[in-house]
Short mmCIF file of C-alpha atoms and ligand atoms in Angstrom, two decimals:
data_model
loop_
_atom_site.label_atom_id
_atom_site.label_comp_id
_atom_site.label_asym_id
_atom_site.label_seq_id
_atom_site.Cartn_x
_atom_site.Cartn_y
_atom_site.Cartn_z
CA MET A 5 111.53 63.73 -123.88
CA ASP A 6 114.17 66.20 -122.65
CA LEU A 7 115.23 67.64 -125.98
CA VAL A 8 117.24 70.47 -124.40
CA SER A 9 119.53 68.04 -122.55
CA LEU A 10 119.79 65.82 -125.63
CA ALA A 11 120.76 68.83 -127.79
CA LEU A 12 123.42 69.98 -125.35
CA GLU A 13 124.81 66.44 -125.11
CA ILE A 14 125.07 66.31 -128.91
CA GLY A 15 127.18 69.47 -128.75
CA PHE A 16 125.05 72.49 -129.64
CA SER A 17 126.22 75.76 -128.07
CA HIS A 18 122.74 76.73 -126.88
CA ALA A 19 119.33 75.06 -126.61
CA ALA A 20 115.98 76.16 -125.20
CA GLU A 21 112.38 75.02 -125.21
CA LEU A 22 109.97 76.36 -127.83
CA GLU A 23 106.19 76.79 -127.79
CA PRO A 24 104.90 75.81 -131.25
CA ALA A 25 101.62 77.69 -130.67
CA ARG A 26 103.57 80.98 -130.76
CA LEU A 27 105.29 80.29 -134.09
CA ARG A 28 104.21 82.52 -136.98
CA ALA A 29 104.63 81.64 -140.66
CA LEU A 30 105.22 85.04 -142.26
CA PRO A 31 104.59 85.85 -145.94
CA GLU A 32 107.55 88.29 -145.81
CA VAL A 33 109.92 85.39 -145.14
CA ARG A 34 108.48 83.47 -148.09
CA ASP A 35 109.00 86.58 -150.22
CA MET A 36 112.72 86.41 -149.36
CA CYS A 37 112.78 82.77 -150.54
CA ALA A 38 111.02 83.69 -153.78
CA ALA A 39 113.48 86.55 -154.33
CA GLY A 40 116.22 83.90 -154.55
CA ARG A 41 118.07 84.92 -151.41
CA CYS A 42 119.58 81.46 -150.93
CA GLN A 43 119.08 80.26 -154.52
CA ARG A 44 117.05 77.23 -153.40
CA TYR A 45 113.53 78.44 -154.22
CA ASP A 46 111.83 75.95 -156.55
CA ARG A 47 114.95 73.77 -156.51
CA SER A 48 114.24 71.29 -153.70
CA TRP A 49 111.36 69.26 -152.30
CA SER A 50 112.24 70.78 -148.94
CA CYS A 51 111.77 74.39 -150.10
CA PRO A 52 108.90 76.54 -151.34
CA PRO A 53 106.77 76.11 -153.29
CA ALA A 54 107.12 72.29 -152.91
CA CYS A 55 107.05 72.30 -149.08
CA GLY A 56 103.52 73.76 -149.06
CA SER A 57 101.72 77.06 -148.70
CA ILE A 58 102.30 79.40 -145.78
CA GLU A 59 98.86 78.41 -144.47
CA HIS A 60 99.85 74.74 -144.60
CA THR A 61 103.17 75.26 -142.81
CA GLN A 62 101.54 77.39 -140.09
CA GLU A 63 98.83 74.79 -139.55
CA ARG A 64 101.38 71.97 -139.47
CA MET A 65 103.63 73.71 -136.91
CA HIS A 66 100.64 74.38 -134.65
CA ARG A 67 99.82 70.65 -134.49
CA TYR A 68 102.85 70.19 -132.21
CA THR A 69 102.87 70.86 -128.50
CA GLY A 70 106.56 71.16 -127.64
CA GLY A 71 109.95 71.72 -129.15
CA VAL A 72 113.51 72.86 -128.89
CA LEU A 73 115.53 75.61 -130.55
CA VAL A 74 119.20 74.72 -130.99
CA GLN A 75 122.15 76.91 -131.93
CA THR A 76 125.78 76.61 -132.95
CA THR A 77 127.81 79.75 -132.31
CA ALA A 78 131.23 80.17 -133.90
CA GLU A 79 133.99 82.56 -132.85
CA LEU A 80 135.47 84.28 -135.92
CA GLU A 81 138.92 85.81 -136.37
CA ASP A 82 137.22 88.67 -138.22
CA GLU A 83 134.14 89.26 -140.36
CA PHE A 84 135.87 87.66 -143.39
CA ASP A 85 136.73 84.39 -141.62
CA ILE A 86 135.06 82.22 -144.26
CA GLU A 87 136.81 79.07 -143.02
CA ALA A 88 135.36 79.35 -139.50
CA MET A 89 131.93 80.17 -140.96
CA ALA A 90 131.98 77.09 -143.19
CA ALA A 91 133.24 74.88 -140.34
CA ALA A 92 130.42 76.12 -138.07
CA GLU A 93 127.86 75.43 -140.77
CA ARG A 94 129.18 71.88 -141.27
CA LEU A 95 129.21 71.25 -137.52
CA HIS A 96 125.68 72.63 -137.07
CA LYS A 97 124.32 70.49 -139.92
CA ALA A 98 126.03 67.34 -138.62
CA HIS A 99 124.74 67.92 -135.08
CA PHE A 100 121.26 68.69 -136.40
CA MET A 101 121.17 65.49 -138.50
CA THR A 102 121.94 63.58 -135.28
CA LEU A 103 119.29 65.45 -133.28
CA ALA A 104 116.66 65.00 -136.01
CA ARG A 105 117.44 61.28 -136.29
CA GLN A 106 117.17 60.77 -132.54
CA ALA A 107 113.99 62.86 -132.25
CA ARG A 108 112.41 60.84 -135.07
CA LEU A 109 113.29 57.61 -133.27
CA LEU A 110 111.92 58.83 -129.93
CA CYS A 111 108.83 60.58 -131.27
CA LEU A 112 107.25 59.18 -134.44
CA ASP A 113 105.50 62.47 -135.24
CA CYS A 114 107.98 65.32 -135.04
CA LEU A 115 109.06 68.15 -137.32
CA PRO A 116 112.75 69.08 -137.54
CA LEU A 117 113.38 72.44 -139.25
CA SER A 118 117.00 73.07 -140.19
CA ALA A 119 119.21 75.98 -141.14
CA GLY A 120 119.24 75.97 -144.93
CA SER A 121 117.81 73.74 -147.60
CA CYS A 122 117.86 69.92 -147.38
CA THR A 123 121.31 68.43 -148.01
CA VAL A 124 120.51 64.77 -147.38
CA CYS A 125 121.30 64.00 -151.06
CA ARG A 126 124.19 65.50 -152.97
CA SER A 127 121.71 66.59 -155.62
CA CYS A 128 117.95 66.91 -155.00
CA SER A 129 115.66 64.87 -157.25
CA TYR A 130 113.31 67.89 -157.56
CA PRO A 131 111.29 68.32 -159.74
CA ASP A 132 111.72 65.30 -162.04
CA ARG A 133 111.46 62.48 -159.50
CA PRO A 134 109.88 62.17 -156.03
CA CYS A 135 111.96 62.91 -152.94
CA ARG A 136 114.32 59.96 -152.35
CA PHE A 137 114.09 60.06 -148.54
CA PRO A 138 110.85 61.78 -147.46
CA LYS A 139 111.35 60.51 -143.88
CA ARG A 140 114.81 62.12 -143.68
CA MET A 141 114.12 65.29 -145.65
CA LEU A 142 114.83 68.50 -143.74
CA SER A 143 113.04 71.75 -144.56
CA SER A 144 114.47 74.97 -143.19
CA MET A 145 112.90 77.28 -140.63
CA GLU A 146 112.68 79.94 -143.35
CA ALA A 147 110.95 77.53 -145.77
CA TYR A 148 108.21 77.22 -143.14
CA GLY A 149 107.95 81.03 -143.00
CA LEU A 150 109.72 81.50 -139.67
CA LEU A 151 111.70 84.65 -138.93
CA VAL A 152 114.60 83.08 -137.05
CA SER A 153 115.31 86.16 -134.91
CA GLU A 154 111.68 86.17 -133.71
CA VAL A 155 111.83 82.46 -132.82
CA CYS A 156 115.05 83.04 -130.87
CA THR A 157 113.33 85.78 -128.84
CA GLN A 158 110.34 83.53 -128.20
CA ALA A 159 112.68 80.80 -126.90
CA GLY A 160 114.62 83.24 -124.72
CA LEU A 161 117.85 82.84 -126.72
CA ARG A 162 119.88 85.50 -128.50
CA TYR A 163 119.98 85.67 -132.29
CA TYR A 164 123.29 87.54 -132.27
CA TYR A 165 126.05 86.82 -129.76
CA GLY A 166 128.17 89.86 -130.48
CA PRO A 167 130.97 91.00 -132.79
CA LYS A 168 133.09 88.30 -134.44
CA THR A 169 130.50 85.58 -133.84
CA LEU A 170 128.16 83.73 -136.17
CA THR A 171 125.20 81.66 -135.03
CA TYR A 172 123.22 78.98 -136.86
CA SER A 173 119.76 78.11 -135.50
CA SER A 174 117.42 75.18 -136.12
CA CYS A 175 114.49 73.64 -134.26
CA VAL A 176 112.57 70.42 -133.69
CA LEU A 177 108.85 70.39 -132.92
CA ILE A 178 107.29 67.40 -131.18
CA LYS A 179 104.02 66.17 -129.75
CA ALA A 180 104.98 66.27 -126.07
S1 SF4 B 232 116.00 63.99 -149.18
FE1 SF4 B 232 117.10 64.28 -151.12
S2 SF4 B 232 115.48 64.31 -152.69
FE2 SF4 B 232 114.48 64.68 -150.69
S3 SF4 B 232 114.42 66.92 -150.43
FE3 SF4 B 232 116.30 66.21 -149.46
S4 SF4 B 232 117.90 66.42 -151.04
FE4 SF4 B 232 115.87 66.46 -152.10
#
């Protein structure tokens, strides 16, 4: 499966192959989740602690043999261009939903890891009821303990594309 070509066709700004064996689930990243950096810790089935221990996420990522890192880069008017930031986030999420759906159709066992907590439902059923769509749920790269800048370097992509830009990154791991 040529995930890089598929990602570029969908409309991502950048895409490159990933080696799952090199991915590291870092406790420091989990600490940032627990510190409430994005306010989603213990509020979604897709996030820690519900998505599993750091040992579990590392082991799960290493079961895969191939993957793709995808990025959406926005040009901003200035560093306060909230509108362009929000538009880029919406575009990245929409494109990633498409990529994840297609990857799941083409490869029954794959692991899409998004930018940010799962937004499949308007309001997550956590913790009172089970996840409504476990087959569509999207955990984030950070929830799995990944330092996004490190993964970008591993894939040969930049994490930062210069002043007045903002980049969202996500990945899909597959059994190639
Ligand atoms: S699919 Fe819905 S219920 Fe499941 S983690 Fe995502 S938002 Fe929560």
